mmCIF file of C-alpha atoms in Angstrom:
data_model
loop_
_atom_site.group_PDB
_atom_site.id
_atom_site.type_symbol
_atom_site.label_atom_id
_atom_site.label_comp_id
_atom_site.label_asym_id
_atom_site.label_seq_id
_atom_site.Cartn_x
_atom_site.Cartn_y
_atom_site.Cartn_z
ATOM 1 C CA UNK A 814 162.332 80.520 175.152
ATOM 2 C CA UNK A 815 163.964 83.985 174.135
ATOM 3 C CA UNK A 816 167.431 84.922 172.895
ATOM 4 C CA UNK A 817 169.932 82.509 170.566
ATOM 5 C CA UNK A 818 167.915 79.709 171.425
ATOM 6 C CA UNK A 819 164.510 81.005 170.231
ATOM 7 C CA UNK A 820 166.280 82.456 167.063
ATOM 8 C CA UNK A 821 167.974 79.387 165.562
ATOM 9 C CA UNK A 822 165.058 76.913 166.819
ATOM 10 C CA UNK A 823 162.871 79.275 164.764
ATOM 11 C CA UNK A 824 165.346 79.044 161.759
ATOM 12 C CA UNK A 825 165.616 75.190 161.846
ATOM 13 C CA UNK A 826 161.775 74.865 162.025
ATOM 14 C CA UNK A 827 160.909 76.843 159.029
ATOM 15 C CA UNK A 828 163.769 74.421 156.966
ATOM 16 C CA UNK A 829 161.550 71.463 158.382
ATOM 17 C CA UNK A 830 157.847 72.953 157.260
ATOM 18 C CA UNK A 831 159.656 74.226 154.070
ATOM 19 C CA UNK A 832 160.971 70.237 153.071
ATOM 20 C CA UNK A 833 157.831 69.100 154.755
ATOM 21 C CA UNK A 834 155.353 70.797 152.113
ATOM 22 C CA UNK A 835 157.716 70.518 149.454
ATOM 23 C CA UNK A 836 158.039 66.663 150.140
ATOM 24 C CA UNK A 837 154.181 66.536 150.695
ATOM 25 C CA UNK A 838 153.496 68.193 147.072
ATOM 26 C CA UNK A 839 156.338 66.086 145.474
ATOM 27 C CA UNK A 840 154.376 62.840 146.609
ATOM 28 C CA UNK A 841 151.284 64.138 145.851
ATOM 29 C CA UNK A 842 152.305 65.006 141.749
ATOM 30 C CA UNK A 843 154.257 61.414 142.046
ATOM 31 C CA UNK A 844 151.054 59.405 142.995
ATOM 32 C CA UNK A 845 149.060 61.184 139.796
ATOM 33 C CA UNK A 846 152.479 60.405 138.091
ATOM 34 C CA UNK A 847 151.661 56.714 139.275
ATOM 35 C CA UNK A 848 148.464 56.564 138.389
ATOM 36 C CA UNK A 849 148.905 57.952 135.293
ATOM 37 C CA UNK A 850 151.774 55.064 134.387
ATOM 38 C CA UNK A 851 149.407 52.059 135.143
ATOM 39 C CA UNK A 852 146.615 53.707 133.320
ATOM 40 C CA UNK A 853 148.926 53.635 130.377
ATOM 41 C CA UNK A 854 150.291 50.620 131.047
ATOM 42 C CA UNK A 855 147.081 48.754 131.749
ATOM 43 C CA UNK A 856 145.662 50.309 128.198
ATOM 44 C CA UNK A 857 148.836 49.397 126.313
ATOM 45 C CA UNK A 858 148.280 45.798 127.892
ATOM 46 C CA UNK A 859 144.904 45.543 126.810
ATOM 47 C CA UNK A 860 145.460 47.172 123.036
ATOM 48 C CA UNK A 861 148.388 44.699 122.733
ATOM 49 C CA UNK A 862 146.142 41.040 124.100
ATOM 50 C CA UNK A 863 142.958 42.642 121.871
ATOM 51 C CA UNK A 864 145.240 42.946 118.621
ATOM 52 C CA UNK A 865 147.027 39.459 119.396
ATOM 53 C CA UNK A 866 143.891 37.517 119.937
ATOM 54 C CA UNK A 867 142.208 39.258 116.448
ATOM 55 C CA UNK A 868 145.605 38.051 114.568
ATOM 56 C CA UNK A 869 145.102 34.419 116.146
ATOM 57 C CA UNK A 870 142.052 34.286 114.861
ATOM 58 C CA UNK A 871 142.669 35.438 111.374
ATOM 59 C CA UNK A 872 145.713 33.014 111.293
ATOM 60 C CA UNK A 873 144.261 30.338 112.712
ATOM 61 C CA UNK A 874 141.504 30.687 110.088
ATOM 62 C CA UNK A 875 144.462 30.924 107.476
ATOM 63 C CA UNK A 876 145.582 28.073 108.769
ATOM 64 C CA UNK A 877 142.720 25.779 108.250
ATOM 65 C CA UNK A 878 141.644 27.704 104.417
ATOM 66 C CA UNK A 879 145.399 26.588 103.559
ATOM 67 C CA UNK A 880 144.503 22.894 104.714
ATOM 68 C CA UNK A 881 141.267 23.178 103.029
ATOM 69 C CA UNK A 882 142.000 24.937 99.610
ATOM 70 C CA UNK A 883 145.241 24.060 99.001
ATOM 71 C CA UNK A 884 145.665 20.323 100.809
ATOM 72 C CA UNK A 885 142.589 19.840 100.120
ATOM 73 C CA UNK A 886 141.596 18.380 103.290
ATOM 74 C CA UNK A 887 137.546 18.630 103.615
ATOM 75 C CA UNK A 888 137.970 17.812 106.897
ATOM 76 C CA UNK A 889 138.607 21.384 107.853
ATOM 77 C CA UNK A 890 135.496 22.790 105.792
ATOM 78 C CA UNK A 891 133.663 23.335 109.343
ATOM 79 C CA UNK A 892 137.099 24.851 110.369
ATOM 80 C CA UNK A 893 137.274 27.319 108.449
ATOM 81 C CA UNK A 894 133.516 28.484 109.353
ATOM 82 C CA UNK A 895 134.591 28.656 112.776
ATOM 83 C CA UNK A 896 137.112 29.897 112.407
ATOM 84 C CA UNK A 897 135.861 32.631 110.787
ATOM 85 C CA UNK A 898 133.090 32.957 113.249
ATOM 86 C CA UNK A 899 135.707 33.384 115.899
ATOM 87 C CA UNK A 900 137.186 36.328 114.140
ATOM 88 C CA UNK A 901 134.142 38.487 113.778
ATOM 89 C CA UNK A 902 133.731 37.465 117.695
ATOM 90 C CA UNK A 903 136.883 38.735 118.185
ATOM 91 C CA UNK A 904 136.302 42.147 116.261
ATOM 92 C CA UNK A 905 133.124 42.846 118.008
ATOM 93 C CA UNK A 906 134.695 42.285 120.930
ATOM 94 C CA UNK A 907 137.632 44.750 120.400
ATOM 95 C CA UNK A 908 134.958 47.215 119.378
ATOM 96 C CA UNK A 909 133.303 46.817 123.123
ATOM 97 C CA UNK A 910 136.601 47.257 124.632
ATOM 98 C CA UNK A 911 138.134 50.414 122.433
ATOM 99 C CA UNK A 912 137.683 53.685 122.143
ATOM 100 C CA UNK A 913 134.514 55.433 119.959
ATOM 101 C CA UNK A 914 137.164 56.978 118.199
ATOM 102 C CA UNK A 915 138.343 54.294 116.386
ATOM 103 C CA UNK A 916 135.161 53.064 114.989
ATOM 104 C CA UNK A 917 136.242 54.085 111.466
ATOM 105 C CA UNK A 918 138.704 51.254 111.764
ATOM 106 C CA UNK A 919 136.656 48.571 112.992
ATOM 107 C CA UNK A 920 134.116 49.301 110.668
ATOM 108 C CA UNK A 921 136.980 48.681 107.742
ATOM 109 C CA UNK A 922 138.320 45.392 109.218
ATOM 110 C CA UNK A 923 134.742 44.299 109.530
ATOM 111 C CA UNK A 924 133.967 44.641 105.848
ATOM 112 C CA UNK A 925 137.263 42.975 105.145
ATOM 113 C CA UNK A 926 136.009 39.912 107.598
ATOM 114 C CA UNK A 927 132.959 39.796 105.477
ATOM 115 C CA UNK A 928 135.179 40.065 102.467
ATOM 116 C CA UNK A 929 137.176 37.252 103.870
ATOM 117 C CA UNK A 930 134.314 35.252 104.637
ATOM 118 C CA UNK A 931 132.658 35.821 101.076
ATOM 119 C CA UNK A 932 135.746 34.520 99.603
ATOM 120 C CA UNK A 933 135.653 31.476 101.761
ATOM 121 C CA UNK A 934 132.042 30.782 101.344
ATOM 122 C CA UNK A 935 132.092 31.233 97.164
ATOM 123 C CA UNK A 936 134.610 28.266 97.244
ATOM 124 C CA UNK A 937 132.772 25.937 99.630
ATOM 125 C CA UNK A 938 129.274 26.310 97.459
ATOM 126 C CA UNK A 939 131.606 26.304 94.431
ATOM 127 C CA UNK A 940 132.485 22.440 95.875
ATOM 128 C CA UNK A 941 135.553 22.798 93.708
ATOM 129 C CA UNK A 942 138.050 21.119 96.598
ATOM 130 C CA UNK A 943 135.613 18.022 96.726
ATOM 131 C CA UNK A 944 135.276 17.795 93.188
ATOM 132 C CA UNK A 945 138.813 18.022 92.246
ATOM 133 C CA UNK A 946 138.980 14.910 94.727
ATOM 134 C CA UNK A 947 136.907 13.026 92.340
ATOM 135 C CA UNK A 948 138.057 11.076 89.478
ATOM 136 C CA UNK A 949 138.136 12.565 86.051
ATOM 137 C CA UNK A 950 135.914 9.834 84.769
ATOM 138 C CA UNK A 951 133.047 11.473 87.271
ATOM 139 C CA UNK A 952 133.943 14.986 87.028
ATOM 140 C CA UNK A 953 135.938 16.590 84.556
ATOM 141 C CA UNK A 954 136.616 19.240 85.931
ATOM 142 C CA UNK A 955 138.723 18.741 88.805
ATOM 143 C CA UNK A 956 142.210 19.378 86.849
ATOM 144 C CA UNK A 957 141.049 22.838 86.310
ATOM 145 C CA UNK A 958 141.281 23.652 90.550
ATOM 146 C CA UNK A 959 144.517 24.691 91.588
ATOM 147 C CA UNK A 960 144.285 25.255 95.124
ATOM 148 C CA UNK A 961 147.736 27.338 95.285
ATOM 149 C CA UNK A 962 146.261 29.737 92.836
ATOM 150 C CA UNK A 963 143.005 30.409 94.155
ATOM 151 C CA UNK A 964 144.787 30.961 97.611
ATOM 152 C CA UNK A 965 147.239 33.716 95.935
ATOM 153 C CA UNK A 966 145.130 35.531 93.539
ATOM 154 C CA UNK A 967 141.787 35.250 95.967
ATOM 155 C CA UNK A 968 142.089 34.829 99.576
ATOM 156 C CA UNK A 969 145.659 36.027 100.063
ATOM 157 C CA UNK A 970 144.775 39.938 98.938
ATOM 158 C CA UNK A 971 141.892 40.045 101.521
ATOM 159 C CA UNK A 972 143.784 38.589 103.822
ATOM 160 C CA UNK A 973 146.501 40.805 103.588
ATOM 161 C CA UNK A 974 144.486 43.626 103.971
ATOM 162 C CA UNK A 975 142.466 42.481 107.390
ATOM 163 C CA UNK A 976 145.988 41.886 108.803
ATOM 164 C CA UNK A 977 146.885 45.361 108.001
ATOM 165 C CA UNK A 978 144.135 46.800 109.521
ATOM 166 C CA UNK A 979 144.554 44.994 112.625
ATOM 167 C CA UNK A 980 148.056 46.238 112.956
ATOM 168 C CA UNK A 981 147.056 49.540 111.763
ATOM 169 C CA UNK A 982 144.271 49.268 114.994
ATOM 170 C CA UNK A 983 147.220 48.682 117.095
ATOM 171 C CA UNK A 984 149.586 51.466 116.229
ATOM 172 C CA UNK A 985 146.163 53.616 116.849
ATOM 173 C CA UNK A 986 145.824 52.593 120.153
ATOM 174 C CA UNK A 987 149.967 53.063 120.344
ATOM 175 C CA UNK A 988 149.588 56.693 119.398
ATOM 176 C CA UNK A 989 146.252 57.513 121.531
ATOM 177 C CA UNK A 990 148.385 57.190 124.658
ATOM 178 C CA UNK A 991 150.823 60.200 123.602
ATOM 179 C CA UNK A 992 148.559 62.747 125.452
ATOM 180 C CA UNK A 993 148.872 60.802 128.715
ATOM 181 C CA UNK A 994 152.417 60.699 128.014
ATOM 182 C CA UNK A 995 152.581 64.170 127.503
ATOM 183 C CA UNK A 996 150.837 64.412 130.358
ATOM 184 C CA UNK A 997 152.695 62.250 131.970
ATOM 185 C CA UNK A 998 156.125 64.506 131.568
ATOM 186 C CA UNK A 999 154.310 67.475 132.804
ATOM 187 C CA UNK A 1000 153.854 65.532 136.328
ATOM 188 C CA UNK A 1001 157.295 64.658 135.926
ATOM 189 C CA UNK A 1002 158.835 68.673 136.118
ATOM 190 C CA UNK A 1003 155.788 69.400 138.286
ATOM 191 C CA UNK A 1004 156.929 66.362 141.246
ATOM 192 C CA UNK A 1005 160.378 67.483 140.826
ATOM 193 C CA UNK A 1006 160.023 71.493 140.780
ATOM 194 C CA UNK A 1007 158.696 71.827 144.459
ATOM 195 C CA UNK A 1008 161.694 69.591 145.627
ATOM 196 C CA UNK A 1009 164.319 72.193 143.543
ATOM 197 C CA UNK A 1010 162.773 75.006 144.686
ATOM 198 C CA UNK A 1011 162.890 73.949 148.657
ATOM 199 C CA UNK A 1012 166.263 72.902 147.909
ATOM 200 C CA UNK A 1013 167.339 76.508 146.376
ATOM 201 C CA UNK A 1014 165.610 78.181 149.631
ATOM 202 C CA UNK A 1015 167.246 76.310 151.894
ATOM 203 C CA UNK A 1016 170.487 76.614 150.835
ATOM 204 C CA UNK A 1017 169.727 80.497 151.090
ATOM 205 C CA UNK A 1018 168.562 80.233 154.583
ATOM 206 C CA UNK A 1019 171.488 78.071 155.149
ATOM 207 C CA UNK A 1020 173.689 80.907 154.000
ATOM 208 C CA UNK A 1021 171.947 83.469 155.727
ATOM 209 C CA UNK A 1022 172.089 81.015 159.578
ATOM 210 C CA UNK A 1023 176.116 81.059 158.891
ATOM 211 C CA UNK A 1024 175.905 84.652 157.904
ATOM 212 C CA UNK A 1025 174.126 85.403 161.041
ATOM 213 C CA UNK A 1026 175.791 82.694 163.409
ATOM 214 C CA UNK A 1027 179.453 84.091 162.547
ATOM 215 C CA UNK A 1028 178.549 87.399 163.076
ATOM 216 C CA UNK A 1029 176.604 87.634 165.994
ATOM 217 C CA UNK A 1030 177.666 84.555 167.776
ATOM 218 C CA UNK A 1031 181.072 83.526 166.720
ATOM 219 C CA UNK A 1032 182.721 86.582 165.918
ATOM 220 C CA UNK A 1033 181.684 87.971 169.546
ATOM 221 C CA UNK A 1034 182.776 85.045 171.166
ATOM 222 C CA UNK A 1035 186.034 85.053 169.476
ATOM 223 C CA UNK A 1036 186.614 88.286 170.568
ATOM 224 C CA UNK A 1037 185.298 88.085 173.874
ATOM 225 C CA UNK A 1038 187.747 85.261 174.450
ATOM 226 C CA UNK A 1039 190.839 87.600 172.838
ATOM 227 C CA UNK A 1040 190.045 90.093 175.016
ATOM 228 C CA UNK A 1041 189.509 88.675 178.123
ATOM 229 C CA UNK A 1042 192.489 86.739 177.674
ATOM 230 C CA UNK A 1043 194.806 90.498 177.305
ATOM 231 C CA UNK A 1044 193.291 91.688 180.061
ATOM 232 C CA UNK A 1045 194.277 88.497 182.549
ATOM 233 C CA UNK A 1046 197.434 88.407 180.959
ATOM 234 C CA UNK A 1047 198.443 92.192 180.140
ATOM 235 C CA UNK A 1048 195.930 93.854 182.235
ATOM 236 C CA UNK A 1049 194.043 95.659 178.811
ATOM 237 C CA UNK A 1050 191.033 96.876 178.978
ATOM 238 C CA UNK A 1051 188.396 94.454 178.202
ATOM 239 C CA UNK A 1052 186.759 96.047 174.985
ATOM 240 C CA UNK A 1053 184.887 94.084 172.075
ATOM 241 C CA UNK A 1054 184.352 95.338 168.821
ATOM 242 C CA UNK A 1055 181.674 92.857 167.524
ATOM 243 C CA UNK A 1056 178.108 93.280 167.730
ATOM 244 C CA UNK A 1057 175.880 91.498 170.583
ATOM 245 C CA UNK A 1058 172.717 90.069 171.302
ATOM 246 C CA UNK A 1059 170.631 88.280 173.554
ATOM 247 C CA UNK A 1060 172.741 85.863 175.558
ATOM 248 C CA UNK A 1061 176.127 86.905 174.449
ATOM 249 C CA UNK A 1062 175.177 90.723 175.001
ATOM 250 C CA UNK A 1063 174.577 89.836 178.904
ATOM 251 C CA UNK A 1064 177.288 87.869 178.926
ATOM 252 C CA UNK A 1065 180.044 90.489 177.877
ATOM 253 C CA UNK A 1066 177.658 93.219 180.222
ATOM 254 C CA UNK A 1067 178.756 90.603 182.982
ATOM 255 C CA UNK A 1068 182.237 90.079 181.952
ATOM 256 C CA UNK A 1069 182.723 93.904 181.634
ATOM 257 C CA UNK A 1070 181.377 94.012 185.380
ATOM 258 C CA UNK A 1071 183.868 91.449 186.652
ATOM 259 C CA UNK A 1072 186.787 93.075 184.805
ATOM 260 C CA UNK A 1073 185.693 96.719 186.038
ATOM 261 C CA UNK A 1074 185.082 95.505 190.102
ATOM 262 C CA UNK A 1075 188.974 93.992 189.536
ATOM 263 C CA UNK A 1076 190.592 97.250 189.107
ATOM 264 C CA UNK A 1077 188.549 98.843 192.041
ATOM 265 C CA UNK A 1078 190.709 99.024 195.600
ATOM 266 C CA UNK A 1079 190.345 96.723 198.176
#
């Protein structure tokens, strides 16, 4: 294959290997782009179930001290143990699952558990619920309990401050996936800056074919044609301007032949 043929077949094969690598790249930076997405997506997941099943706990353990201290329901003394019990599961749990990085934390919420569970405890040995049950004939004391109180002034602080560090947990976790989102970006301009670039270059070699097209194959054709048409018509000479190659070169070299035998005698 020589000539035109061998010249624009080159020209169209080098735009398909240029937006073959450049698509190859782009879908290689978009599958670390993927895979970076369900990593976060996966840890945000699992930060999000871990810090809703340590805030079930702690409220369902709020739960039953509220039926226990202030209804003063002994039914739910066991409750609240187990309750409890399921927290500090829960925490030690989370710990398993998280980063080392956030042990600070976990150490905190697990001296507010014990705080928790302290407060919980002095009140069940204290047997003040059961006794403010009794009559005042068999314990005086009972009138003195006031289970709203003790819940405000004793449990609710502690409480309050084991919720906030669970939350607190969770906006760590939140803000220990910004590198990956940073990250994440960079793959972004890095999937989409091999697809620009192929684009710019091909619109420059795009250019360049209908530079090179118009002047060495349409402007020589178009000329060709003008002339050749005089000289059947007005009997010009058959002269071209324009600039041949290949095909087209032989072509007018052949043309300039026939025109040149015509005006030879018979």
């Amino acid at each position: 294959m020589t000539g035109i043929r061998k010249r624009i077949t080159i020209g169209f094969l080098s735009i398909i290997v240029l937006l073959f690598f450049s698509g190859l790249v782009s879908l290689f930076e978009l599958n670390h782009m993927s895979a970076d997405i369900d990593v976060i997506l996966a840890s945000n997941r699992k930060s999000i179930a871990i810090s809703e099943g340590m805030l079930d706990a702690i409220r369902a353990n709020d739960r039953a001290v509220i039926s226990y201290a202030v209804l003063r329901d002994t039914t739910y003394v066991d409750s609240c143990r187990m309750r409890l019990l399921d927290f500090s599961t829960q925490i030690e749990q989370a710990r398993r699952e998280t980063f080392n990085s956030a042990a600070s934390l976990f150490d905190s919420l697990e001296a507010s558990a014990g705080r928790l569970n302290g407060v919980v405890e002095q009140l069940r040995k204290s047997r003040k619920v059961e006794n403010s049950l009794l009559p005042d004939s068999v314990w005086g004391g009972g009138a003195t309990y006031d289970g709203t109180v003790w819940y405000d002034e004793e449990y609710m602080p502690v409480y309050n401050m084991a919720s906030g560090q669970i939350l607190r947990m969770l906006s760590y976790a939140q803000s220990s996936l910004t590198p990956r989102a940073e990250r994440l970006s960079r793959n972004a301009y890095r999937a989409v800056t091999p697809v620009f670039i192929s684009l710019v270059v091909m619109i420059v070699i795009l250019l360049m074919f209908y530079y090179f097209i118009m002047i060495y194959a349409v402007k020589p054709i178009v000329e060709m044609n003008k002339s050749l048409g005089d000289w059947i018509r007005y009997k010009l000479p058959f002269t071209i301007k324009a600039e041949c190659r290949d095909e087209l070169d032989e072509l007018k070299g052949k043309i300039e032949s026939v025109t040149n035998n015509a005006k030879l005698p018979k």
